CSV table of C-alpha atoms in Angstrom, one decimal:
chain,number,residue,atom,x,y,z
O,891,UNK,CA,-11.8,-27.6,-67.7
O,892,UNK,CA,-11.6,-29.9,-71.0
O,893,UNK,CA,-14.4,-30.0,-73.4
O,894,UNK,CA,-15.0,-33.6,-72.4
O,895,UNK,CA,-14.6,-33.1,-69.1
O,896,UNK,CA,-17.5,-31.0,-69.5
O,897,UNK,CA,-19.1,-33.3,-71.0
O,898,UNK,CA,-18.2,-36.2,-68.4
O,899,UNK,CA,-19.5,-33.7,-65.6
O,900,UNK,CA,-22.6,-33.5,-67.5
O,901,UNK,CA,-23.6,-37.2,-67.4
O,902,UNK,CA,-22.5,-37.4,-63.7
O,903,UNK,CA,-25.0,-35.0,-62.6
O,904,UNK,CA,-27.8,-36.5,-64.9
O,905,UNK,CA,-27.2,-40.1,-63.3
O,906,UNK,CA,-25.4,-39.4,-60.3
O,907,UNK,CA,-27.2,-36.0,-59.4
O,908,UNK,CA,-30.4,-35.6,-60.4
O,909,UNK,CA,-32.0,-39.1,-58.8
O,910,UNK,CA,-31.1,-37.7,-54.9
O,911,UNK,CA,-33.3,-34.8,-55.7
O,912,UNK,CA,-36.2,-36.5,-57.8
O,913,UNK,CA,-38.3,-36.3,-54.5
O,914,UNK,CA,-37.5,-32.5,-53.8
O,915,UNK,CA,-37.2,-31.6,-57.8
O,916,UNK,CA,-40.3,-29.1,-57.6
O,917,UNK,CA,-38.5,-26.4,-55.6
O,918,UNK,CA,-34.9,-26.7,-56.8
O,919,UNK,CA,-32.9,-25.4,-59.7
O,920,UNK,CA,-30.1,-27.8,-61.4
O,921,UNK,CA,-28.7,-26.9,-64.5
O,922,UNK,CA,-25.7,-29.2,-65.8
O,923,UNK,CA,-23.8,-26.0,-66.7
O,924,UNK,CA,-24.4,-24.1,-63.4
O,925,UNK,CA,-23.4,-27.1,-61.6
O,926,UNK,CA,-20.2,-27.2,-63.6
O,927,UNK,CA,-19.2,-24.0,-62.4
O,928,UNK,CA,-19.7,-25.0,-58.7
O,929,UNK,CA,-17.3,-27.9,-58.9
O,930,UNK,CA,-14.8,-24.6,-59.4
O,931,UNK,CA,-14.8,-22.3,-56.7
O,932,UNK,CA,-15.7,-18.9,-57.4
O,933,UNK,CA,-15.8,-15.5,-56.0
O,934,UNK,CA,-19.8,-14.7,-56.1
O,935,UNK,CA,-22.9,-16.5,-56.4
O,936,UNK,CA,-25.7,-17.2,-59.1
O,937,UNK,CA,-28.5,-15.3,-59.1
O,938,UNK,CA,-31.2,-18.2,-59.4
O,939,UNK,CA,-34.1,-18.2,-60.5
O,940,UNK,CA,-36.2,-20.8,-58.8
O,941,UNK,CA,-38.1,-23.3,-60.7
O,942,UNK,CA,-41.4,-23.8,-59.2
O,943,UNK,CA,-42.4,-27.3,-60.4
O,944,UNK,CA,-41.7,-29.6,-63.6
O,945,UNK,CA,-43.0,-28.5,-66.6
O,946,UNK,CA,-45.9,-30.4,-68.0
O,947,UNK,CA,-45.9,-32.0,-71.1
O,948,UNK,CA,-47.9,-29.5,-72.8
O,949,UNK,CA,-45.6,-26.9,-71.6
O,950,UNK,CA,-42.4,-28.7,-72.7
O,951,UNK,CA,-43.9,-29.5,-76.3
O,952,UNK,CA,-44.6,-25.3,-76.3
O,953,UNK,CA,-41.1,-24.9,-75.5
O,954,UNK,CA,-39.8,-27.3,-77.7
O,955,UNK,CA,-41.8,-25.5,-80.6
O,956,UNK,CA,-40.3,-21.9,-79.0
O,957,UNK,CA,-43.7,-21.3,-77.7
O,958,UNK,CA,-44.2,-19.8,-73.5
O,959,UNK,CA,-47.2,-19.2,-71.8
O,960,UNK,CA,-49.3,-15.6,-72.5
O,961,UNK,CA,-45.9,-15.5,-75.4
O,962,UNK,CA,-46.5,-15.5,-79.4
O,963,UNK,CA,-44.6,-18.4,-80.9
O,964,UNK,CA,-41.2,-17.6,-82.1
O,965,UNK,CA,-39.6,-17.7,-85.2
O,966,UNK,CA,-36.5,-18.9,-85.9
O,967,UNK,CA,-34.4,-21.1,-88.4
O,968,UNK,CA,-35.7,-24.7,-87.6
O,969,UNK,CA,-32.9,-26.6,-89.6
O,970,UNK,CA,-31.3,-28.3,-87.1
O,971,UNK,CA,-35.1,-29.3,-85.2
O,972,UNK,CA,-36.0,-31.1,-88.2
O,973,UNK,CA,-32.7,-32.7,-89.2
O,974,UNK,CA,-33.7,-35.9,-86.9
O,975,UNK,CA,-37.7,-35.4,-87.6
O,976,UNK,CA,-37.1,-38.0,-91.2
O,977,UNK,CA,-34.5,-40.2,-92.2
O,978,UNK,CA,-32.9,-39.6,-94.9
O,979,UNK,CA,-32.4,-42.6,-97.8
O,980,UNK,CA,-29.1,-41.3,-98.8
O,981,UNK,CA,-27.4,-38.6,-96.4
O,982,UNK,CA,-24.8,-36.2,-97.6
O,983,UNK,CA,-21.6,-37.8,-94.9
O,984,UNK,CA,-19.0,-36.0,-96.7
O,985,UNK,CA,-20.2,-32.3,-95.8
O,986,UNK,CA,-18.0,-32.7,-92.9
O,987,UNK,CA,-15.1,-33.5,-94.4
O,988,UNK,CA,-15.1,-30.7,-96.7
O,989,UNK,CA,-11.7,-28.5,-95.9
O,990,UNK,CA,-13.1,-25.8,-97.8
O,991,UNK,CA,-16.0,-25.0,-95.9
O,992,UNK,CA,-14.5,-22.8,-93.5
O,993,UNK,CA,-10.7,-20.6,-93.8
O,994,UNK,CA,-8.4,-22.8,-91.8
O,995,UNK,CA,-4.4,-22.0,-90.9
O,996,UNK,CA,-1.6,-24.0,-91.1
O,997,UNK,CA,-0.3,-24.9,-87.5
O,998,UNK,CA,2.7,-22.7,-87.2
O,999,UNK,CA,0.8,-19.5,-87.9
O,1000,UNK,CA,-2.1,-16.7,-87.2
O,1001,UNK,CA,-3.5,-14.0,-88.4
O,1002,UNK,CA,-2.3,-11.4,-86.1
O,1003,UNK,CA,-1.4,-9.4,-88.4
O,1004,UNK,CA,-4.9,-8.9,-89.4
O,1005,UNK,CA,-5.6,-7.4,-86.2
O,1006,UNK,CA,-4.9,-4.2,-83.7
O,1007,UNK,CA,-5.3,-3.4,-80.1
O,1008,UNK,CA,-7.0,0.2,-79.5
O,1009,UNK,CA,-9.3,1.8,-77.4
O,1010,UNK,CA,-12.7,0.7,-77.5
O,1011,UNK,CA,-15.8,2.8,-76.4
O,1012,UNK,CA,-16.2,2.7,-72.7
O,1013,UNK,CA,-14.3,-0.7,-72.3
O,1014,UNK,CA,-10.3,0.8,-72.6
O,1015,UNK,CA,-8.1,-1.3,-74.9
O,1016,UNK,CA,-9.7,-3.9,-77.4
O,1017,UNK,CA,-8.7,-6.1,-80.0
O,1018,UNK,CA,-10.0,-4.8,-83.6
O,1019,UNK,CA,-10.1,-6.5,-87.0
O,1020,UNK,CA,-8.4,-4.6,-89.4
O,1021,UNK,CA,-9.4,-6.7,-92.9
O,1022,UNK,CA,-12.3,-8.9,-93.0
O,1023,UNK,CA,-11.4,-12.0,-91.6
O,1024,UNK,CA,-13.3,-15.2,-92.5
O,1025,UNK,CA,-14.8,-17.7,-89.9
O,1026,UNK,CA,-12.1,-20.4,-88.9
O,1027,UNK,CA,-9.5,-18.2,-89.2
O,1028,UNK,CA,-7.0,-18.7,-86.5
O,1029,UNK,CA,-6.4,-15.0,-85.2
O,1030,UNK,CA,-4.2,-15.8,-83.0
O,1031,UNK,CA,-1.7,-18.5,-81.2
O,1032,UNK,CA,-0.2,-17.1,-78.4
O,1033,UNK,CA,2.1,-19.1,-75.7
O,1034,UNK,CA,1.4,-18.3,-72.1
O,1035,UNK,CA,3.2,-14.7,-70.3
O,1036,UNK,CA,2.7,-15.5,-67.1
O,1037,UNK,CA,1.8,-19.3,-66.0
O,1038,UNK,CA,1.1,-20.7,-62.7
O,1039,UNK,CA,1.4,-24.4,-62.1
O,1040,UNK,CA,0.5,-25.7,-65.6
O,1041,UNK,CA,-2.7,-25.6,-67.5
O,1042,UNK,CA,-5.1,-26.4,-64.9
O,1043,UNK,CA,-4.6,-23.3,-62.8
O,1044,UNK,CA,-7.3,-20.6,-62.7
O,1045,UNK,CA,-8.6,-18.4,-60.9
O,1046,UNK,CA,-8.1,-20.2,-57.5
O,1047,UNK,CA,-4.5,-20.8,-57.7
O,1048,UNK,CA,-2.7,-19.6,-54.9
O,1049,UNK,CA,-1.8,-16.0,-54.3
O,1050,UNK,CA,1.9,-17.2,-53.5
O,1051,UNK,CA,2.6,-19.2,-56.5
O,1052,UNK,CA,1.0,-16.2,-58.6
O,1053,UNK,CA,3.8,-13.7,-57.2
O,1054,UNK,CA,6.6,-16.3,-57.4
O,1055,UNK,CA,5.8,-17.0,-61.0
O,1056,UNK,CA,5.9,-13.2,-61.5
O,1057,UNK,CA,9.0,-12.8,-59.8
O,1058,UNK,CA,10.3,-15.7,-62.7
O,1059,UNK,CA,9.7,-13.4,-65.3
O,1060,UNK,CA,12.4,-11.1,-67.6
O,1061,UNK,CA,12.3,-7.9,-66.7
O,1062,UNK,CA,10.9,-7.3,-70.0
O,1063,UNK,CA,8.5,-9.3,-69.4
O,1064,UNK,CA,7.3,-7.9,-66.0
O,1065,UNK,CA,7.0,-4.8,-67.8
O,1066,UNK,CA,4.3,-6.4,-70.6
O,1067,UNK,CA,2.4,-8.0,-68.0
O,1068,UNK,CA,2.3,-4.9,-65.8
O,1069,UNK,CA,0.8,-3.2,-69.0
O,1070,UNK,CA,-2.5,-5.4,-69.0
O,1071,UNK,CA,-5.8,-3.9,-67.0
O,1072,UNK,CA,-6.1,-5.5,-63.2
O,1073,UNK,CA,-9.4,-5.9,-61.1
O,1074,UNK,CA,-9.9,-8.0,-57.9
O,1075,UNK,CA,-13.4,-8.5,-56.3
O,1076,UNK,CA,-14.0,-8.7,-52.7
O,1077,UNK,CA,-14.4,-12.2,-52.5
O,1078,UNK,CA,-10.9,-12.6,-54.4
O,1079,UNK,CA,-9.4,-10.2,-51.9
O,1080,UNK,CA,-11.0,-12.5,-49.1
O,1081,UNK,CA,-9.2,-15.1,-50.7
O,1082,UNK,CA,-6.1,-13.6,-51.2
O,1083,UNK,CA,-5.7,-12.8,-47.4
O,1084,UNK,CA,-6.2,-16.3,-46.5
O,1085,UNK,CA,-3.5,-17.0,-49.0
O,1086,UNK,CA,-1.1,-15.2,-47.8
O,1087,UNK,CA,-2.3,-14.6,-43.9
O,1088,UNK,CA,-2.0,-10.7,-44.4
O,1089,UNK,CA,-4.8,-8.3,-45.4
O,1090,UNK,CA,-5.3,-6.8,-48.7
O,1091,UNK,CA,-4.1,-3.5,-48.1
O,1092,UNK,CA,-0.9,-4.8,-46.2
O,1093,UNK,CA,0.2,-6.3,-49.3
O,1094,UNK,CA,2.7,-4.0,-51.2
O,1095,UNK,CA,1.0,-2.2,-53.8
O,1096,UNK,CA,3.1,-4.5,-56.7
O,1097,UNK,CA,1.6,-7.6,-55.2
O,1098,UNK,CA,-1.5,-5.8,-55.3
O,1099,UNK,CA,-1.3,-5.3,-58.9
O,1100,UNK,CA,0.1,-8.3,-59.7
O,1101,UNK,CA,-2.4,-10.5,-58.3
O,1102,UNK,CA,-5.3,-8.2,-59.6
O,1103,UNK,CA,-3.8,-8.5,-63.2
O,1104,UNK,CA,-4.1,-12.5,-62.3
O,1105,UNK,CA,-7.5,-12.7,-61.4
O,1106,UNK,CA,-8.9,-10.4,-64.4
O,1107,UNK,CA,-6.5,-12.1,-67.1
O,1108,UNK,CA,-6.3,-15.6,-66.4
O,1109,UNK,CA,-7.4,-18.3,-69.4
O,1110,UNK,CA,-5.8,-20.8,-67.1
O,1111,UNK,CA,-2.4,-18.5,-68.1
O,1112,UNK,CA,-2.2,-14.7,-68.9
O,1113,UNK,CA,-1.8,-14.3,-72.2
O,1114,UNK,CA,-0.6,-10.8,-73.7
O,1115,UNK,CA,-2.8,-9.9,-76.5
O,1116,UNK,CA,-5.5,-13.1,-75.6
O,1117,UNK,CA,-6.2,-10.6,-72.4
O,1118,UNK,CA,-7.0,-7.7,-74.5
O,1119,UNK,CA,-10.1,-9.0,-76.1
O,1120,UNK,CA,-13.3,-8.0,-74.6
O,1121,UNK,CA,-16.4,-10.1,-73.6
O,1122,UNK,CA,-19.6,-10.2,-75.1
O,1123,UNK,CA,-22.6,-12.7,-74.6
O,1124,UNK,CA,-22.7,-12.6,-78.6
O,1125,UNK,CA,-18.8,-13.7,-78.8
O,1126,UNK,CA,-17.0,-13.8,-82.4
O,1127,UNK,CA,-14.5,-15.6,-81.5
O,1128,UNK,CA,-14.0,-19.5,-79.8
O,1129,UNK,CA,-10.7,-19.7,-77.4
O,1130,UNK,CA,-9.2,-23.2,-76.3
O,1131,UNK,CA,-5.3,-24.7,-75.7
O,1132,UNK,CA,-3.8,-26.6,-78.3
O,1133,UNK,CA,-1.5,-28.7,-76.7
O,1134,UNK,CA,-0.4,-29.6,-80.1
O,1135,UNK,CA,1.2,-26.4,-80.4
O,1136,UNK,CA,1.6,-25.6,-76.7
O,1137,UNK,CA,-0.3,-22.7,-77.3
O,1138,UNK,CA,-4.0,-21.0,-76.5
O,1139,UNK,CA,-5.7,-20.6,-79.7
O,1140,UNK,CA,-8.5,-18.0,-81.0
O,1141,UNK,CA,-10.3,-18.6,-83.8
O,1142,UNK,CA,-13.1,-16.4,-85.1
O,1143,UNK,CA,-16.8,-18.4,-85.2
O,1144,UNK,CA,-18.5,-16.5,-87.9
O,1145,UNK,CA,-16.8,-13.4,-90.9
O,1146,UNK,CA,-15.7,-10.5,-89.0
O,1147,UNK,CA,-15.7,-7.6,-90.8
O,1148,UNK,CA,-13.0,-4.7,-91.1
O,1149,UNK,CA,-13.3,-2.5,-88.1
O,1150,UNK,CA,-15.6,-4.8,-85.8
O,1151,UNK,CA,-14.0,-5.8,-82.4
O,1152,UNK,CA,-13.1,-9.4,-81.4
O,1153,UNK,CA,-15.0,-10.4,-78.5
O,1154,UNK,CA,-14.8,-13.8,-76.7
O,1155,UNK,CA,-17.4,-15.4,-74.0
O,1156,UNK,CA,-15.6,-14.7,-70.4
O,1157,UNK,CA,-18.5,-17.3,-68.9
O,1158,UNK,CA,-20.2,-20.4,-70.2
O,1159,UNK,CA,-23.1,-18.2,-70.6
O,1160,UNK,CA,-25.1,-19.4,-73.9
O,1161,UNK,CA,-27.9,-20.9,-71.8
O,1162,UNK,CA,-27.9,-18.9,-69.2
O,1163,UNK,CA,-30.3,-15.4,-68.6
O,1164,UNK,CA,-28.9,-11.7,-68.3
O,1165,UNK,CA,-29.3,-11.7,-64.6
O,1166,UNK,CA,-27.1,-14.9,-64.0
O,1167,UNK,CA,-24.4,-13.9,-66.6
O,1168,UNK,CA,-24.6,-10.5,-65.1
O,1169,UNK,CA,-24.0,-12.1,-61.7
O,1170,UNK,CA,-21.0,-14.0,-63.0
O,1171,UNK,CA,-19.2,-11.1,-64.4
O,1172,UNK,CA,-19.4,-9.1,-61.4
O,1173,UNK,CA,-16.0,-10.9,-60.8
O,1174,UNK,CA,-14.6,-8.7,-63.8
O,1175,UNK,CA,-16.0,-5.6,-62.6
O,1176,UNK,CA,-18.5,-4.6,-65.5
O,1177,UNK,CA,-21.5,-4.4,-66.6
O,1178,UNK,CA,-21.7,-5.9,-70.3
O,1179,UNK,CA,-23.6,-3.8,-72.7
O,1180,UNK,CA,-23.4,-6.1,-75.9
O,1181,UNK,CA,-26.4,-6.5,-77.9
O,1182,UNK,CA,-27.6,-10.0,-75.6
O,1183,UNK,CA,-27.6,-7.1,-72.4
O,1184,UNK,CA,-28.9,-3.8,-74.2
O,1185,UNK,CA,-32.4,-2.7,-72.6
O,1186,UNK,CA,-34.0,-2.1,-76.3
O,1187,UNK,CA,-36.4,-4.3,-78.3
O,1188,UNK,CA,-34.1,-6.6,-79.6
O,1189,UNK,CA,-32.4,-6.9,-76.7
O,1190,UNK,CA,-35.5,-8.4,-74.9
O,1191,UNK,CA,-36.1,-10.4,-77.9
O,1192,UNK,CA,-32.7,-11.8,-77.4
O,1193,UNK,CA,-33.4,-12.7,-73.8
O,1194,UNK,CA,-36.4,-14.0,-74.4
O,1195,UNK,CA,-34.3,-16.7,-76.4
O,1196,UNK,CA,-32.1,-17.1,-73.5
O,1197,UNK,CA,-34.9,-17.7,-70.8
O,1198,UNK,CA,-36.2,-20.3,-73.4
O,1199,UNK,CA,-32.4,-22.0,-73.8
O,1200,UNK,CA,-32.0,-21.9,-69.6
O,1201,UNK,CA,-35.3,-23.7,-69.5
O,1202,UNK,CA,-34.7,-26.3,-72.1
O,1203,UNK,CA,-31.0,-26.8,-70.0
O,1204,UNK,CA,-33.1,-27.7,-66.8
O,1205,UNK,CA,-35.8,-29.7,-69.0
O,1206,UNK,CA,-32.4,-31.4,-70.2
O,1207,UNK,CA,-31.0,-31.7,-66.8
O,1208,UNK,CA,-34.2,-32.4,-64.7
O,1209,UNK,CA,-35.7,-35.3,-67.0
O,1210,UNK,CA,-36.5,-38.1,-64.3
O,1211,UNK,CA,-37.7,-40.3,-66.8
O,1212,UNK,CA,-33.9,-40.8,-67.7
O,1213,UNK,CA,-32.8,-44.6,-68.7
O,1214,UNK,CA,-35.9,-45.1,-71.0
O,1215,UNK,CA,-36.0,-44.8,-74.9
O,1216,UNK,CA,-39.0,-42.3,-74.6
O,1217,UNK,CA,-36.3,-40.0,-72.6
O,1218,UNK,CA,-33.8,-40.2,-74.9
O,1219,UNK,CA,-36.2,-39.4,-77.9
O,1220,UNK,CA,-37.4,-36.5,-75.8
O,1221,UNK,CA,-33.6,-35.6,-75.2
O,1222,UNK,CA,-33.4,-36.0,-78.4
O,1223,UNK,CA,-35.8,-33.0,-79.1
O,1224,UNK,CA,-34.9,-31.0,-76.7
O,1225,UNK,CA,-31.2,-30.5,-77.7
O,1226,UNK,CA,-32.5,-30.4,-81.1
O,1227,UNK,CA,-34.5,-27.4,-80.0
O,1228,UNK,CA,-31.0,-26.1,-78.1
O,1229,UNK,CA,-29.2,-26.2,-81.1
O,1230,UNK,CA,-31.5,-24.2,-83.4
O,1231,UNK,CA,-32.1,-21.7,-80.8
O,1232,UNK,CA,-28.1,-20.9,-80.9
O,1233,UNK,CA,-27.7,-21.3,-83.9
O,1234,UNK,CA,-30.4,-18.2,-84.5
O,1235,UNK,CA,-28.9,-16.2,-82.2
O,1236,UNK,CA,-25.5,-16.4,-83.3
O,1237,UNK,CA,-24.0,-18.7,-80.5
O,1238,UNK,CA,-22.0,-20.4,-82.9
O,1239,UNK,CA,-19.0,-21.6,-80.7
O,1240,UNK,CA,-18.2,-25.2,-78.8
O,1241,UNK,CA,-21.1,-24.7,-76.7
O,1242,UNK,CA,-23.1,-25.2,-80.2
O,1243,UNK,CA,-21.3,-28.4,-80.6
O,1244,UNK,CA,-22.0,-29.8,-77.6
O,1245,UNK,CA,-25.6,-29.9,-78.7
O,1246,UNK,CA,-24.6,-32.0,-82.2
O,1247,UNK,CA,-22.6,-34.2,-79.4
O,1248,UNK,CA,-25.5,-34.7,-77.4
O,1249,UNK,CA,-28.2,-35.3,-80.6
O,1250,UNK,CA,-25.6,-37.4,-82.1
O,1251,UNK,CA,-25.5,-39.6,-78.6
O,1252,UNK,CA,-28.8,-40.1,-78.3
O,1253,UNK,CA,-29.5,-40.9,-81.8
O,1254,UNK,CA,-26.9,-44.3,-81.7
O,1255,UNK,CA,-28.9,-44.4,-78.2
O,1256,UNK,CA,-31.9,-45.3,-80.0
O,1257,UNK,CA,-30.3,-47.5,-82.9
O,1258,UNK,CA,-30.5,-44.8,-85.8
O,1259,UNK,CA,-26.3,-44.4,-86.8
O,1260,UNK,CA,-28.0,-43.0,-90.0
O,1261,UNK,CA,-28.8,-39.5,-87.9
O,1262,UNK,CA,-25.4,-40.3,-85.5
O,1263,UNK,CA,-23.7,-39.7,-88.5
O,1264,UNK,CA,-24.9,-36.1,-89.3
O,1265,UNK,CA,-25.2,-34.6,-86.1
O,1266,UNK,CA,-21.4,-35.6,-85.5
O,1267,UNK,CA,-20.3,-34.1,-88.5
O,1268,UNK,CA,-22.5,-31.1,-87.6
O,1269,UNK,CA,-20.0,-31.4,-84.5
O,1270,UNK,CA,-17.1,-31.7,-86.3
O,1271,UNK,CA,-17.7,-28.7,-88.5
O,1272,UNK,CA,-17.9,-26.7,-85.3
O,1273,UNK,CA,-15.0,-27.5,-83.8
O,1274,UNK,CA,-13.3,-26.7,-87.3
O,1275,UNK,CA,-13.8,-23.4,-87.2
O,1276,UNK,CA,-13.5,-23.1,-83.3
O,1277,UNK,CA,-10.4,-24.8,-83.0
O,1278,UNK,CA,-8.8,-26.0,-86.0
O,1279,UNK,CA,-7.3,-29.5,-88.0
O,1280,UNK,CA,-4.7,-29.6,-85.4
O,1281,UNK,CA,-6.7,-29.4,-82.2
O,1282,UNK,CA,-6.2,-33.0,-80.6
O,1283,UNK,CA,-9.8,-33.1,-80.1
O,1284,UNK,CA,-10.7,-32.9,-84.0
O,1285,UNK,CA,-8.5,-35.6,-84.6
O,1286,UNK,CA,-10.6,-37.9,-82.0
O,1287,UNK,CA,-13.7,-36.5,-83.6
O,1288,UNK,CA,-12.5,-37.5,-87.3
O,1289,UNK,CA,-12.0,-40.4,-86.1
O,1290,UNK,CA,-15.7,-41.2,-84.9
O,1291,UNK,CA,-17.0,-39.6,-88.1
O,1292,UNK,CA,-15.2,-41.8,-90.2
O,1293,UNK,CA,-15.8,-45.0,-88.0
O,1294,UNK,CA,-19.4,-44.0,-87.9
O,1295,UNK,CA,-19.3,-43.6,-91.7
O,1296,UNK,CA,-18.1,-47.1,-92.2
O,1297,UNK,CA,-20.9,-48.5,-90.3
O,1298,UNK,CA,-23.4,-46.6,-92.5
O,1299,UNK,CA,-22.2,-47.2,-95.9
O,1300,UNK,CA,-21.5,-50.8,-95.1
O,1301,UNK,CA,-24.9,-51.2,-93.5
O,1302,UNK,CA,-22.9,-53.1,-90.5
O,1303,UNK,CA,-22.5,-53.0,-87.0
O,1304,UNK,CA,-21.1,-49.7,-84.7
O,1305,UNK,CA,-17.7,-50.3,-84.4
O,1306,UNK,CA,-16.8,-50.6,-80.5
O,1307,UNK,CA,-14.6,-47.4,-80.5
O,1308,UNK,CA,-17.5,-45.5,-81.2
O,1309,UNK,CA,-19.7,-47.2,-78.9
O,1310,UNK,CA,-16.8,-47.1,-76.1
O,1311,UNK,CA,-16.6,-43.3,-76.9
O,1312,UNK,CA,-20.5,-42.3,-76.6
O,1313,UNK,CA,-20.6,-44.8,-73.8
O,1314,UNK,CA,-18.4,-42.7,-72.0
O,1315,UNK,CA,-21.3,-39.7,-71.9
O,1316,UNK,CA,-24.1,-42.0,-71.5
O,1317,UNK,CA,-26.8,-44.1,-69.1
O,1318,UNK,CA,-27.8,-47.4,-69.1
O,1319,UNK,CA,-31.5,-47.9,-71.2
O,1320,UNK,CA,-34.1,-49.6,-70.6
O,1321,UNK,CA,-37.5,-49.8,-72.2
């Protein structure tokens, strides 16, 4: 799914979604990214927990300050919760624009040769740094191995056209995608048989492996040495498809240093708790172990951040006060609260920007283009380093930024694009 896509889905379920269920909000769960996920079929189910009524008030001001009940506050880097708290009189808008902030690539290269595939501890093959490589460094741009009915095939593409795009390959290639690890869960062998009308085991043991390669591999396309990089909850790198250059890109999200594995986020996971993201992976067969999962100190601490970022999501996602300016200012907080939590913990990739895209929203919702201005070049600095110059998507974004800029300097009216654009991930608001 597109990054504005996800975005699109987002605001249905706010206006669309959440007004059915206002009456029966106290004993449901709805989170925007959750819901996401159910508009793709999968092969398992969340592991919910249930929400037993809407916060208070005093409760959502504790959370919005890090605080939960019988917890001690928190403490964490509060930049981004006060960017919006004062407006500045004269705002830094060129930070943004800065192409030195962050080690970018020309389009026709990577920087796979900073990198090797070896074993890694208890997880078989894994992608390893070998030199320190800087955030927004583009590690690699890979074309597709094996694709099944263009970009927007996944996991739920049909068994046949899997094997019939196999059976298109080069020998040679065969061979390299027979190379890459292969795990099916029940539910995708359930699928599989009503696929093809046969059961699992009746399927040759090729098909077999083909379609278990599939399933465990697929970015929307298996990609050779994309498929070797292991997932943490704590990713280092940011993965997307540049149709620019017809290829999936990964860039890294923060320095990697000389020896340290890649790692990419197999789930949408930055707001969600260890048992839901544990449930989710089931469909990969492991248990992750990354420093978000580990059963020590810090691990708790870490989930202890989570629980507060899943609770904020449904804050987000569960406001029925939605349409008024007092919403939107309390949106307002609350992403603002998202954002800094992330950002302390490291979850540095598009997710992260989606926060700046939602602060920057709300804060043209409420007339202030001022603090529009920063948050979307807080945005665009993300998806810099996550996806490059080149990325169609930066380009649209660039675009806002300096249209937004051009309204603040000259002190004059939002131009319409911008307002169109927003408009497009937005309510109606009334006072």
């Amino acid at each position: 799914m597109g990054y504005y896509s996800f975005l699109h889905l987002r605001e249905f379920f706010n206006v669309c979604v959440v007004p059915l269920i206002e009456t029966r909000y106290n004993s449901a769960l709805i989170s925007w990214s959750i819901v996401m996920d159910a508009c793709q079929p999968i092969y398992g189910h969340k592991d919910l927990r249930p929400l037993p009524s809407r916060p208070t008030d005093q409760a959502l001001q504790g959370l919005l300050h890090g605080n939960r009940p019988g917890l001690p506050p928190t403490t964490i880097d509060e930049t981004d919760c006060q960017l919006s708290m004062a407006e500045p009189s004269s705002p830094d808008i060129s930070v943004a624009e800065n192409h030195n902030q962050t080690q970018t690539t020309d389009m026709d290269f990577d920087a796979s040769h900073l990198i090797e595939v070896r074993e890694s501890p208890s997880k078989g093959l894994g992608v390893f740094a070998k030199a320190n490589i800087p955030c927004g460094t583009r590690v690699i741009a890979e074309p597709a191995l094996l694709e099944v009915s263009g970009r927007d095939a996944n996991m739920n593409s049909n068994a046949n056209d899997i094997l019939q795009a196999y059976e298109s390959l080069l020998p040679s290639q065969q061979k390299l995608y027979l190379s890459l690890h292969g795990f099916a869960c029940t539910l995708y062998k359930e699928k599989v048989e009503r696929d093809m009308r046969q059961d699992w085991l009746q399927l040759t043991e090729l098909h077999r492996t083909v379609l278990s390669i599939y399933v465990a591999n697929t970015f929307g396309a298996v990609f050779l040495l994309g498929s070797r990089i292991n997932h943490s909850c704590v990713p280092n790198l940011d993965f997307s498809y540049n149709s620019a250059l017809g290829k999936e890109t990964f860039h890294a999200i923060r320095d990697i240093s000389a020896g340290e594995e890649l790692t990419i986020s197999y789930i949408n996971g930055s707001n969600r708790t260890r048992s839901q993201r544990r449930t989710e992976l089931d469909k990969w067969g492991f248990q992750c172990t990354c420093e978000a999962c580990e059963d020590t100190v810090r691990g708790r601490e870490r989930e202890e951040k989570r629980v507060q970022l899943f609770d904020l999501d449904q804050m987000l996602a569960l406001d029925i006060r939605i349409g008024t300016k007092a919403s939107c200012r309390m949106a307002l907080q609350i992403v603002q609260r998202l954002a800094a939590i992330q950002k302390s913990e490291g979850l540095l990739g598009r997710e992260l920007g989606l926060s700046y895209h939602d602060a920057a929203r709300y804060c043209l919702k409420l007339g202030n283009a001022r603090m529009a201005l920063l948050w979307a070049q807080k945005e665009l600095e993300v998806d810099r380093y996550c996806v490059g110059e080149d990325h169609p998507d930066f380009e649209i974004e660039l675009d806002i930024v300096h249209r937004l800029r051009a309204a603040v300097e000259g002190s004059a009216p939002v131009d319409e694009v911008v307002t169109r654009w927003f408009r497009l991930h937005d309510w109606p608001i009334t006072m």
